[in-house]
CSV table of C-alpha atoms in Angstrom, one decimal:
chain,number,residue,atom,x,y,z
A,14,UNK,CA,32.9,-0.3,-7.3
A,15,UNK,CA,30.3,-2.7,-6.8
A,16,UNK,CA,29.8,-5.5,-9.5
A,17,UNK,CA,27.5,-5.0,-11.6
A,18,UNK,CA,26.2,-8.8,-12.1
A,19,UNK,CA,25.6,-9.1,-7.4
A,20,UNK,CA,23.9,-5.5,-8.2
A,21,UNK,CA,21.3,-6.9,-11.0
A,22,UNK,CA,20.9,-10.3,-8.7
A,23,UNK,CA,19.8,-7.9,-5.5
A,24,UNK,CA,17.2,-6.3,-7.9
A,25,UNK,CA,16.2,-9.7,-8.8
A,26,UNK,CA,15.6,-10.4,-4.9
A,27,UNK,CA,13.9,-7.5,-3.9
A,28,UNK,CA,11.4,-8.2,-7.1
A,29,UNK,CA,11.0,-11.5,-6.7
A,30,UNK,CA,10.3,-10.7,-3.1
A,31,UNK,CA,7.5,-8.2,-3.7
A,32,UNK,CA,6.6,-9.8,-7.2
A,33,UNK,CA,4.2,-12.3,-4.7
A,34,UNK,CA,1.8,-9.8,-4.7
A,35,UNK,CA,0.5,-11.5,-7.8
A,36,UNK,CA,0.4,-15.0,-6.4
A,37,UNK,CA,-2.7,-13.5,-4.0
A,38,UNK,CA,-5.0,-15.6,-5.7
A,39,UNK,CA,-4.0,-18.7,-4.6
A,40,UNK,CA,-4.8,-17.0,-1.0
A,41,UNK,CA,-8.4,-16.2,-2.1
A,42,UNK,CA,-10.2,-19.0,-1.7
A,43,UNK,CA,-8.9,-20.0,1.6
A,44,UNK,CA,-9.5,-16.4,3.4
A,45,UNK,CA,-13.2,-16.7,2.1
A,46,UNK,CA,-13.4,-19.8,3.3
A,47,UNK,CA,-12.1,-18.8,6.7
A,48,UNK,CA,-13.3,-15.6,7.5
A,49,UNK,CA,-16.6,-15.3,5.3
A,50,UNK,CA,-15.6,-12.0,3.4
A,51,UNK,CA,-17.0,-12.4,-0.4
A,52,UNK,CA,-15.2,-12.6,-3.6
A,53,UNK,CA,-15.3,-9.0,-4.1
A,54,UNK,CA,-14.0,-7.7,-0.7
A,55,UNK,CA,-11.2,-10.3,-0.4
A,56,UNK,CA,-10.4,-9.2,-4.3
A,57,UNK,CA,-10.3,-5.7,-2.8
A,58,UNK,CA,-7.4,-6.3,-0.9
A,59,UNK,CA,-5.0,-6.9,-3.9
A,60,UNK,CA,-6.8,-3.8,-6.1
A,61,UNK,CA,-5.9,-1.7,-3.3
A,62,UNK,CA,-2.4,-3.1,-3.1
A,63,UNK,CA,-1.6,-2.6,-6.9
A,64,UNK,CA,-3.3,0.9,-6.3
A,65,UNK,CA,-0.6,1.8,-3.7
A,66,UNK,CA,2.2,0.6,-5.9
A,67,UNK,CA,1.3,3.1,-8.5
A,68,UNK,CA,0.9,6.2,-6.5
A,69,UNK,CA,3.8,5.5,-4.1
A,70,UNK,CA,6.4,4.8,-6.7
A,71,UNK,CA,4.7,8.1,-7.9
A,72,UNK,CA,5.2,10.1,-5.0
A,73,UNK,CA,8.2,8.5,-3.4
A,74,UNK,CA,10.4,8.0,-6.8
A,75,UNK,CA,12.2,11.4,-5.4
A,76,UNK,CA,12.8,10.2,-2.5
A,77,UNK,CA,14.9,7.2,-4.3
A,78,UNK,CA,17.0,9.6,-6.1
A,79,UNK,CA,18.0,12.1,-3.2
A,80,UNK,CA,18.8,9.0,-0.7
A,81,UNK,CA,19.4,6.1,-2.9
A,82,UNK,CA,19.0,2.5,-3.7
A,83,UNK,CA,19.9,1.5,0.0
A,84,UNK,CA,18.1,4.0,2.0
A,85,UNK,CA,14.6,3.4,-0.3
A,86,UNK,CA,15.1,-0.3,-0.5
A,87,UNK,CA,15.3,-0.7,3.4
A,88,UNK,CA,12.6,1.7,3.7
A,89,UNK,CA,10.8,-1.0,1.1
A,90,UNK,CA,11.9,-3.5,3.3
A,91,UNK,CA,9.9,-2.2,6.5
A,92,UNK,CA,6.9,-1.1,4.4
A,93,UNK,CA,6.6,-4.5,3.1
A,94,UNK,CA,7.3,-6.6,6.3
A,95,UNK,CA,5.1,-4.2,8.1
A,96,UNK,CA,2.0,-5.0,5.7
A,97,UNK,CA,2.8,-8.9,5.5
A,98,UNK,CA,3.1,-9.0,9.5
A,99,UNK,CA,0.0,-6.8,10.1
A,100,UNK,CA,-2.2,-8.7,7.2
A,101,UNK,CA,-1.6,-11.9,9.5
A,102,UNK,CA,-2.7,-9.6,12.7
A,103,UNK,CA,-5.9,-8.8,10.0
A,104,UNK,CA,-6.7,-12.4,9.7
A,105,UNK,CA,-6.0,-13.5,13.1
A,106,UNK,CA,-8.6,-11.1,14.1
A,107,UNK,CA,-10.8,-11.4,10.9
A,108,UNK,CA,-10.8,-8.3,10.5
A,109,UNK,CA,-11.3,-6.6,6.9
A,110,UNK,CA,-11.0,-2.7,7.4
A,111,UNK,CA,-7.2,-3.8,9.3
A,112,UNK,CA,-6.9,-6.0,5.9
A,113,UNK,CA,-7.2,-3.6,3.3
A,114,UNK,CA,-5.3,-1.6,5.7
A,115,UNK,CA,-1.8,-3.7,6.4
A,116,UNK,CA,-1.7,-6.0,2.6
A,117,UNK,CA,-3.4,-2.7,0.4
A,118,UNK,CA,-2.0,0.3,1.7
A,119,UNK,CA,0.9,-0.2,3.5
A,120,UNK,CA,2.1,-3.4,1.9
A,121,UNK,CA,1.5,-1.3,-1.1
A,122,UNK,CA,3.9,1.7,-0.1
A,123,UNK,CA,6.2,-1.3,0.0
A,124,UNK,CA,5.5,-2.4,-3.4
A,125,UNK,CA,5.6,1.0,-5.0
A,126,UNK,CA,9.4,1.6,-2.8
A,127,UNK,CA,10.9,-1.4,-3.8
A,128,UNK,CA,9.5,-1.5,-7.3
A,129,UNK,CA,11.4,1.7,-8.7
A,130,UNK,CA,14.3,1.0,-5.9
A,131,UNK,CA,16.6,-0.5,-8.3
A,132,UNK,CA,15.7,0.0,-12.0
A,133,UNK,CA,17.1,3.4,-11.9
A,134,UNK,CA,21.1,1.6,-10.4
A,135,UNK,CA,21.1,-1.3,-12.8
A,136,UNK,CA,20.4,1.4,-16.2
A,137,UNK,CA,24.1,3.1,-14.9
A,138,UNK,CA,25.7,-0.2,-14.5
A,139,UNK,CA,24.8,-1.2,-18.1
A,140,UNK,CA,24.3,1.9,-20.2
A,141,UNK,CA,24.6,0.6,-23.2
A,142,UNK,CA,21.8,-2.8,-22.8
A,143,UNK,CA,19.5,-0.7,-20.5
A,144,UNK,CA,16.6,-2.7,-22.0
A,145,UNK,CA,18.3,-5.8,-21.0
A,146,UNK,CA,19.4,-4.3,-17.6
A,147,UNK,CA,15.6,-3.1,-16.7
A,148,UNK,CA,14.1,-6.8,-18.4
A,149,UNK,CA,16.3,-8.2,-15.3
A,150,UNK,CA,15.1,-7.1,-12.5
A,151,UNK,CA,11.7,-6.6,-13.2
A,152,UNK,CA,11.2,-10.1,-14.5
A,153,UNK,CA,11.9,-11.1,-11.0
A,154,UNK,CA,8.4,-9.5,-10.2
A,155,UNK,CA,6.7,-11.6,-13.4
A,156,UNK,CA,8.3,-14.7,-12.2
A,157,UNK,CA,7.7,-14.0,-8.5
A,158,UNK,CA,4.1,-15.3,-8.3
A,159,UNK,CA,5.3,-18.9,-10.1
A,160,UNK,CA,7.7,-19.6,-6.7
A,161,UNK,CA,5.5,-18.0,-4.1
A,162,UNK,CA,2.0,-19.2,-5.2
A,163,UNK,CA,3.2,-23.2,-4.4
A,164,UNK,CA,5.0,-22.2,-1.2
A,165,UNK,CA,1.9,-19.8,-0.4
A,166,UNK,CA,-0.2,-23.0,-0.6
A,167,UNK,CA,2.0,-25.0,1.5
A,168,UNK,CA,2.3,-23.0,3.9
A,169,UNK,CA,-0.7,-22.3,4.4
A,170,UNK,CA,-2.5,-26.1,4.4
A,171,UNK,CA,0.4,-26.6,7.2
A,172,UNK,CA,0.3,-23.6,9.4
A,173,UNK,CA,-2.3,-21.9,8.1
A,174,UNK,CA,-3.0,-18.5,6.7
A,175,UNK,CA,-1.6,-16.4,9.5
A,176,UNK,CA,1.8,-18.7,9.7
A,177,UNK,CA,2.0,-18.1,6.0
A,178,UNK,CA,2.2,-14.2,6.6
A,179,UNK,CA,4.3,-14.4,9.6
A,180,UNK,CA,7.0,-16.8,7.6
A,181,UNK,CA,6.9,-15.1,4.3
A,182,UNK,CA,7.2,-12.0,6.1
A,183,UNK,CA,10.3,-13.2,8.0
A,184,UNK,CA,12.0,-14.4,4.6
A,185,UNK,CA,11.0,-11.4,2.7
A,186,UNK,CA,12.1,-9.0,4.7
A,187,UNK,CA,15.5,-10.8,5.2
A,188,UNK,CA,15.7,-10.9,1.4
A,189,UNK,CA,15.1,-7.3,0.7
A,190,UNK,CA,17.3,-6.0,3.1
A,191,UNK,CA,20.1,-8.4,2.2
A,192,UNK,CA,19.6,-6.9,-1.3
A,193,UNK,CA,19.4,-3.4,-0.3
A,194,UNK,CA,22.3,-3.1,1.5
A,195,UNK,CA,24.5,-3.9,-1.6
A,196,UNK,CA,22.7,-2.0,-3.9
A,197,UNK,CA,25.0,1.4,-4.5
A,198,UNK,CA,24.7,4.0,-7.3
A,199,UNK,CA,27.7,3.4,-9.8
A,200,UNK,CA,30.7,5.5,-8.6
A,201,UNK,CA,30.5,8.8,-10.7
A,202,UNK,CA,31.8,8.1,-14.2
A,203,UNK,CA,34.6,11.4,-14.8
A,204,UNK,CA,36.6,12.1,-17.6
A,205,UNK,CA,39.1,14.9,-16.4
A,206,UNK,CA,40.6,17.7,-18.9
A,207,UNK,CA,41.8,19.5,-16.9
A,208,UNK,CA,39.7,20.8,-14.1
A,209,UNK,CA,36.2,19.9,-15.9
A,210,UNK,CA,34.3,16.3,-14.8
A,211,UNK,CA,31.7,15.0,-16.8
A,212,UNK,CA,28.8,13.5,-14.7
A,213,UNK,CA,27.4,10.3,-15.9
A,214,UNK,CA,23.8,11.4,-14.8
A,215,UNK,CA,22.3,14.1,-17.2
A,216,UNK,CA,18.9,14.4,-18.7
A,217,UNK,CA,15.8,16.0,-17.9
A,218,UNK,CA,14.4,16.3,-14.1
A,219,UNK,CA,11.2,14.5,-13.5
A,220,UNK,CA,8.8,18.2,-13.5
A,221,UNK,CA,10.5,18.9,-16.8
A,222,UNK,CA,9.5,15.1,-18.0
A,223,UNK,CA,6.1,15.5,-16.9
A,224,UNK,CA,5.6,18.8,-18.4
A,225,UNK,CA,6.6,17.6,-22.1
A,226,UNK,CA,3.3,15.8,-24.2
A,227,UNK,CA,5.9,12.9,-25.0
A,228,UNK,CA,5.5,11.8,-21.0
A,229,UNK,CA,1.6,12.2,-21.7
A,230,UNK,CA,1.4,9.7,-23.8
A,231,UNK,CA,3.8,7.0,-22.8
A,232,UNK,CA,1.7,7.5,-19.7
A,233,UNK,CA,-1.3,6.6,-21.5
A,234,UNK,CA,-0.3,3.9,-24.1
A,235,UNK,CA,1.2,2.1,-20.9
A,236,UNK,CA,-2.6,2.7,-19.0
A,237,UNK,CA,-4.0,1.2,-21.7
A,238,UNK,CA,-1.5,-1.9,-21.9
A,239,UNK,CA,-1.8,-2.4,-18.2
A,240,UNK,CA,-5.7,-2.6,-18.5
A,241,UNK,CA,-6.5,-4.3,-21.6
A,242,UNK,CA,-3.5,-7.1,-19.9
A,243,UNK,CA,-4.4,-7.1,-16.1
A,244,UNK,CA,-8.3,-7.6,-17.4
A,245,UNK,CA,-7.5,-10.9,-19.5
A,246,UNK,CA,-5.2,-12.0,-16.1
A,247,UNK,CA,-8.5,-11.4,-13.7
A,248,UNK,CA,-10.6,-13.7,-16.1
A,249,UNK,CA,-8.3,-16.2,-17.7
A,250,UNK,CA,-9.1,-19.3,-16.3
A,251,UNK,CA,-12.6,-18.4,-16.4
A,252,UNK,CA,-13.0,-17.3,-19.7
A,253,UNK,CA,-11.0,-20.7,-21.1
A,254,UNK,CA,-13.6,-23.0,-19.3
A,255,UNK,CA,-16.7,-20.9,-20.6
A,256,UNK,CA,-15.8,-19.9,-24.2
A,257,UNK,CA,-13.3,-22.8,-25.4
A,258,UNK,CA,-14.9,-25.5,-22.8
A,259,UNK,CA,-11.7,-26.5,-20.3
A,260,UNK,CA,-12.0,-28.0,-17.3
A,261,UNK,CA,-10.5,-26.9,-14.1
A,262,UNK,CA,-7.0,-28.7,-14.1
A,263,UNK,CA,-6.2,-27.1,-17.8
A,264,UNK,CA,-7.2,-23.8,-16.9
A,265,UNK,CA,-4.8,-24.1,-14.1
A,266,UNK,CA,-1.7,-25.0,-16.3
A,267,UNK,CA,-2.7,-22.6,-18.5
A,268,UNK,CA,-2.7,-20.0,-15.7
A,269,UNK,CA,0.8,-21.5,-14.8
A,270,UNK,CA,2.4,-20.9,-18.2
A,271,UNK,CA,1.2,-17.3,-18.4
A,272,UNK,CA,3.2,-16.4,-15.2
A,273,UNK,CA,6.0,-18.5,-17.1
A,274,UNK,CA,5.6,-16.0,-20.1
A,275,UNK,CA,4.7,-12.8,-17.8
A,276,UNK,CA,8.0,-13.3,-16.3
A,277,UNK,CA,10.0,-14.7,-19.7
A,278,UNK,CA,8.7,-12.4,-21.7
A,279,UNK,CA,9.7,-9.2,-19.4
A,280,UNK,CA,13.2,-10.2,-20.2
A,281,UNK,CA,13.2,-11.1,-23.9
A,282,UNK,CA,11.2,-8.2,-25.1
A,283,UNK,CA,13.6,-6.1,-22.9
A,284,UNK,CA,16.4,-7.3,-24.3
A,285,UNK,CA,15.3,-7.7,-28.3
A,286,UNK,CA,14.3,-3.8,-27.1
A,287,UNK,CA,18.4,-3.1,-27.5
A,288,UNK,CA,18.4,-4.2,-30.8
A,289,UNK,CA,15.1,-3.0,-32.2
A,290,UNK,CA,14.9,-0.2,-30.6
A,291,UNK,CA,12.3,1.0,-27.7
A,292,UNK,CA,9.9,2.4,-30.4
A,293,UNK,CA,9.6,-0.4,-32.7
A,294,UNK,CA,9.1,-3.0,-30.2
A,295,UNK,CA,6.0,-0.7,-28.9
A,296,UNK,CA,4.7,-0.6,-32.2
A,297,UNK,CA,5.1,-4.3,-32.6
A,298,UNK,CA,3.4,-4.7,-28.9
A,299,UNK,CA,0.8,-2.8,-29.8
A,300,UNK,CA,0.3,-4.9,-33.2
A,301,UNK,CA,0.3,-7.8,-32.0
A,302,UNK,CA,-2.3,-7.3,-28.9
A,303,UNK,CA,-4.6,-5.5,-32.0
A,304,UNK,CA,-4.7,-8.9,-33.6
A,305,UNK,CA,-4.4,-11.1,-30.9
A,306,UNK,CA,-7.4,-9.6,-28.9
A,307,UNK,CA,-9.6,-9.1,-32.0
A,308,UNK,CA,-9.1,-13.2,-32.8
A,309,UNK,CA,-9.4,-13.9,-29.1
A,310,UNK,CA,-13.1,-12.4,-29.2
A,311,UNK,CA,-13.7,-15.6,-32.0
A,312,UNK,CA,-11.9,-18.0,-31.1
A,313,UNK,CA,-13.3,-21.6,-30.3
A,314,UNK,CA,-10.0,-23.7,-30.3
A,315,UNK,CA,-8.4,-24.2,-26.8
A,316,UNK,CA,-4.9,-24.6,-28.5
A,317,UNK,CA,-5.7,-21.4,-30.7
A,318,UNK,CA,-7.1,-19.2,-27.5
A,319,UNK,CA,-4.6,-20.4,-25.2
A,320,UNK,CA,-1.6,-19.0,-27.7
A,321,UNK,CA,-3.4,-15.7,-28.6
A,322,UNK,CA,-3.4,-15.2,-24.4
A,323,UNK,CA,0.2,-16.1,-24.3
A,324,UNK,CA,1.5,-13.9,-27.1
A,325,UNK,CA,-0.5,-11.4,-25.3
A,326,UNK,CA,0.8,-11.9,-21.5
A,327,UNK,CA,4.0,-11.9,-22.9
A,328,UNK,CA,3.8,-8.5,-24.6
A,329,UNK,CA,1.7,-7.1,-21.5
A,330,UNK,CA,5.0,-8.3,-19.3
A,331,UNK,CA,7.4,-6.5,-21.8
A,332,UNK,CA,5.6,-3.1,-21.9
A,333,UNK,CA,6.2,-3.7,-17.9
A,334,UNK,CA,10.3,-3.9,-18.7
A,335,UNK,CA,10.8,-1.8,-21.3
A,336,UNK,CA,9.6,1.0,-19.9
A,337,UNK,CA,12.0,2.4,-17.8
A,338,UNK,CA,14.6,1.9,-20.6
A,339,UNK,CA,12.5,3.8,-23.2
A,340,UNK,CA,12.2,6.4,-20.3
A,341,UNK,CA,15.9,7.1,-20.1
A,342,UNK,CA,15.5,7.1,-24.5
A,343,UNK,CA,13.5,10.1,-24.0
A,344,UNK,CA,14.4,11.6,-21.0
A,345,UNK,CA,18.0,10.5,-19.4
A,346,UNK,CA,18.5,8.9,-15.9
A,347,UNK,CA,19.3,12.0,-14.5
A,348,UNK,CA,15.9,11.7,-12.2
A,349,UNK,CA,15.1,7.9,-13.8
A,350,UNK,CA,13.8,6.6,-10.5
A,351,UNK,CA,11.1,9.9,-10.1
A,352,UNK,CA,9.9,9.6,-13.6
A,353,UNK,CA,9.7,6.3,-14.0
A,354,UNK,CA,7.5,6.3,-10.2
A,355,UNK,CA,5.1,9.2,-12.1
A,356,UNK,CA,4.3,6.8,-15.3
A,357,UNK,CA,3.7,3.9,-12.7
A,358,UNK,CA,0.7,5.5,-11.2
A,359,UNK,CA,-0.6,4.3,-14.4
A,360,UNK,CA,-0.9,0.9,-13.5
A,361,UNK,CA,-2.1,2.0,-9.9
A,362,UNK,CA,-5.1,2.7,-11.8
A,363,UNK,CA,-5.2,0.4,-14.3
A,364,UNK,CA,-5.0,-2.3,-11.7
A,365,UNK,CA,-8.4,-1.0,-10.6
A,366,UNK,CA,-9.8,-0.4,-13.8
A,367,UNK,CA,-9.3,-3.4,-15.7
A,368,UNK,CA,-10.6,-6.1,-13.9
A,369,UNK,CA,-14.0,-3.8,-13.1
A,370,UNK,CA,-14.2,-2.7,-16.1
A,371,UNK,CA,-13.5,-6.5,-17.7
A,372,UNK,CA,-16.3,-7.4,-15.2
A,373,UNK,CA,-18.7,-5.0,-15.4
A,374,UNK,CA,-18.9,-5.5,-19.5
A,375,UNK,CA,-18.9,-9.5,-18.5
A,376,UNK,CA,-22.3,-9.1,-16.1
A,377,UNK,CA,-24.2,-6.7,-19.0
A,378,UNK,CA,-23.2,-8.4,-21.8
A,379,UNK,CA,-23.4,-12.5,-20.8
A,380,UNK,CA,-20.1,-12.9,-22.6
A,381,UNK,CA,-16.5,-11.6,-23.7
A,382,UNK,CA,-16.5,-10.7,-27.2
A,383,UNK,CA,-17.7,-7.0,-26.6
A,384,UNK,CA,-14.5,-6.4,-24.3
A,385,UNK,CA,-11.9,-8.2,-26.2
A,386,UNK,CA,-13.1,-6.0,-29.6
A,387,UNK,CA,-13.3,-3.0,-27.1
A,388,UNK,CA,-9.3,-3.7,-26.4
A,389,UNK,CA,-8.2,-4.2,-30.0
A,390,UNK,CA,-9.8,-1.0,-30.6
A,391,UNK,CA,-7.6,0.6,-27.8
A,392,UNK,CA,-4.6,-1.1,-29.0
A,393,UNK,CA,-5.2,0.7,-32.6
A,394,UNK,CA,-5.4,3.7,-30.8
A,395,UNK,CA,-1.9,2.9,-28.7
A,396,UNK,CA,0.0,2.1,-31.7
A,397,UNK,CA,-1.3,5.1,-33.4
A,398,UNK,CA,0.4,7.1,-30.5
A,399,UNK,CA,3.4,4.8,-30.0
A,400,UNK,CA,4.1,5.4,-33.9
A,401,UNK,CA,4.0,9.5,-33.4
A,402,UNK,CA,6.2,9.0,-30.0
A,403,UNK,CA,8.5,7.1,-32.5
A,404,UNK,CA,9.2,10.0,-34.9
A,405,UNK,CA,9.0,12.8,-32.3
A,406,UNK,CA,12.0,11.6,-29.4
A,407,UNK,CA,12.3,14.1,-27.1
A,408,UNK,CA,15.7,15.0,-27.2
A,409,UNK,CA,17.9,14.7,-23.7
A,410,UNK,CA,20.1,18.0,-22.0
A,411,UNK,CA,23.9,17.2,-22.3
A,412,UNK,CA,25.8,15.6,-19.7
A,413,UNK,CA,26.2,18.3,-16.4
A,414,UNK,CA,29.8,19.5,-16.0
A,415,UNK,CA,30.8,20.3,-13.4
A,416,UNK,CA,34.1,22.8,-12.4
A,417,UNK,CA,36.7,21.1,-9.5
């Protein structure tokens, strides 16, 4: 029997490991500079990455349940190190097309692999704080981009940006396999009377998930969370230094506390989540964004704006942990891993979708009040939904026994 603390810190190392997928702005600049792609195309390259994440955790989340932790975290491992090595091929070369096609898609398998890889382990080490149990390991990935963005930057002023992917793809890959390879499903939990055993693993399978409306709309209310959050993340710094006048060096902090609170408030929503309950904290998210978003469109005060984006962030970080707890609520963690890989294709597209649509709305309408009243309005919608998934559970199948 493994223990079950050295199982939640591997999860925390594979997720901090892949988490630096949202330090890639700190690499922007410097590729432009380099290689003369625009804004949009280097941009393109993370889009495309996030896009991956969804649809292979999607696709591949059955693939973690029939082979486990190990086998998909390894498989995570080679993904990853495969895109990281070949994105420093990509720049060598300058190349865009080989770009989009090592950090976007194949880094992105990696993402999507190693991003479901352990949630699914840690819930059956700690079944009763699953919220807290999920909240660990995934705010590794919220926290990720605070470590890697100042190493990132380093490295790359002192051997450049093709050094930085050849490094950080040595050390990456070292720490997702060392995490992998300790990562084991709990041992089968049995209670014998007689000949019967009891299976610890019971619920519904991820086709009979997916077919219930329940799935639907956690699908959506998480969509919409994703979007309305990843939008405010593209234009933060941005939108502080045109609509409450910072300069550059403020903006930055600012940006630096919201990964703080990305990657806090994955584990302390996560957590309260135990207490409150899954429902009632996604009523409160979706509450708080309503108001927070609707006083963000007129708000004039840097201290005032910059705590409206942070209550935000960190709400937009706990939908992220609390997820795969209020999955196995509804559902069981009998496929946990697969169903949990189906509602991430959500943010697959919301990673696209926000910051165009966030934008797009930006360019038409010289400002962003329109979209910030545009996501309170969605919010209303989401708590609307959240409150009817609330007093509508759907109820899980009994535990599987089994004859011996």
């Amino acid at each position: 029997m493994r223990n079950r603390w050295l199982i939640a810190l591997s999860a925390v190392g594979i997720h901090l490991s892949i988490g630096s997928v949202y330090a890639w702005s700190v690499l922007t600049r410097p590729i432009m500079e380099q290689l003369g792609f625009s804004l949009s195309q280097t941009t393109w390259a993370f889009s495309l990455a996030i896009l991956f994440l969804g649809f292979s955790a999607g696709f591949l989340g059955k693939y973690v349940e029939k082979y486990g932790p190990r086998r998909s975290g390894l498989v995570s491992m080679c993904f990853f190190g495969a895109g990281m090595f070949g994105t420093a091929l990509a720049l060598h070369l300058g190349s865009l097309p080989l770009l989009y096609l090592f950090y976007g898609c194949i880094g992105g398998i990696g993402l999507g692999v190693g991003y479901i890889t352990p949630v699914s382990t840690l819930v059956k080490y700690f079944p009763d704080h699953r919220g807290f149990a999920t909240g660990l390991a995934i705010m590794g990935f919220g926290f990720a981009a605070l470590l890697a963005g100042p190493v990132m930057q380093a490295l790359t002023v002192r051997f450049g940006l093709v050094g930085n992917f050849l490094i950080l793809g040595t050390v990456y890959m070292v720490m997702i396999g060392a995490s992998s390879l300790y990562l084991k499903a709990p041992e089968t939990q049995t209670e014998r009377e007689g000949s019967a055993v009891t299976h610890l693993a019971h619920g519904m399978t991820a086709a009979e998930a997916m077919h219930t409306w329940q799935f639907g709309a956690l699908w959506w209310i998480f969509f919409i969370n994703i979007t309305c959050g990843i939008g405010l993340l593209a234009v933060a710094s941005p939108m502080a230094q045109e609509v409450v006048g910072m300069d550059a060096a403020r903006a930055a902090s600012m940006v630096g506390i919201i990964g703080l609170l990305n990657g806090g408030g994955r584990i302390a929503w996560s957590t309260l989540s135990d207490y409150l309950g899954r429902g009632v904290t996604y009523l409160l998210f979706f509450a708080l964004e309503t108001g927070a978003f609707a006083l963000l469109a007129d708000t004039r005060d840097a201290l005032a704006f910059q705590a409206l984006v942070f209550l935000i962030i960190s709400c937009y970080g706990g939908g992220f942990s609390c997820m795969p707890a209020y999955l196995s609520d509804l559902f069981g963690t009998r496929e946990l891993s697969a169903i949990h890989g189906r509602i991430l294709t959500a943010w697959g597209v919301a990673g696209v979708v926000g910051p165009t649509l966030i934008s797009l709305l930006r360019e038409r309408t010289q400002g962003y009040t329109a979209i910030l009243l545009l996501f309170a309005a969605l919010f209303v919608l989401n708590f609307l939904i959240a409150a009817v998934l609330k007093m509508h559970a759907v109820v899980e199948k009994e535990p599987v026994a089994e004859a011996q």
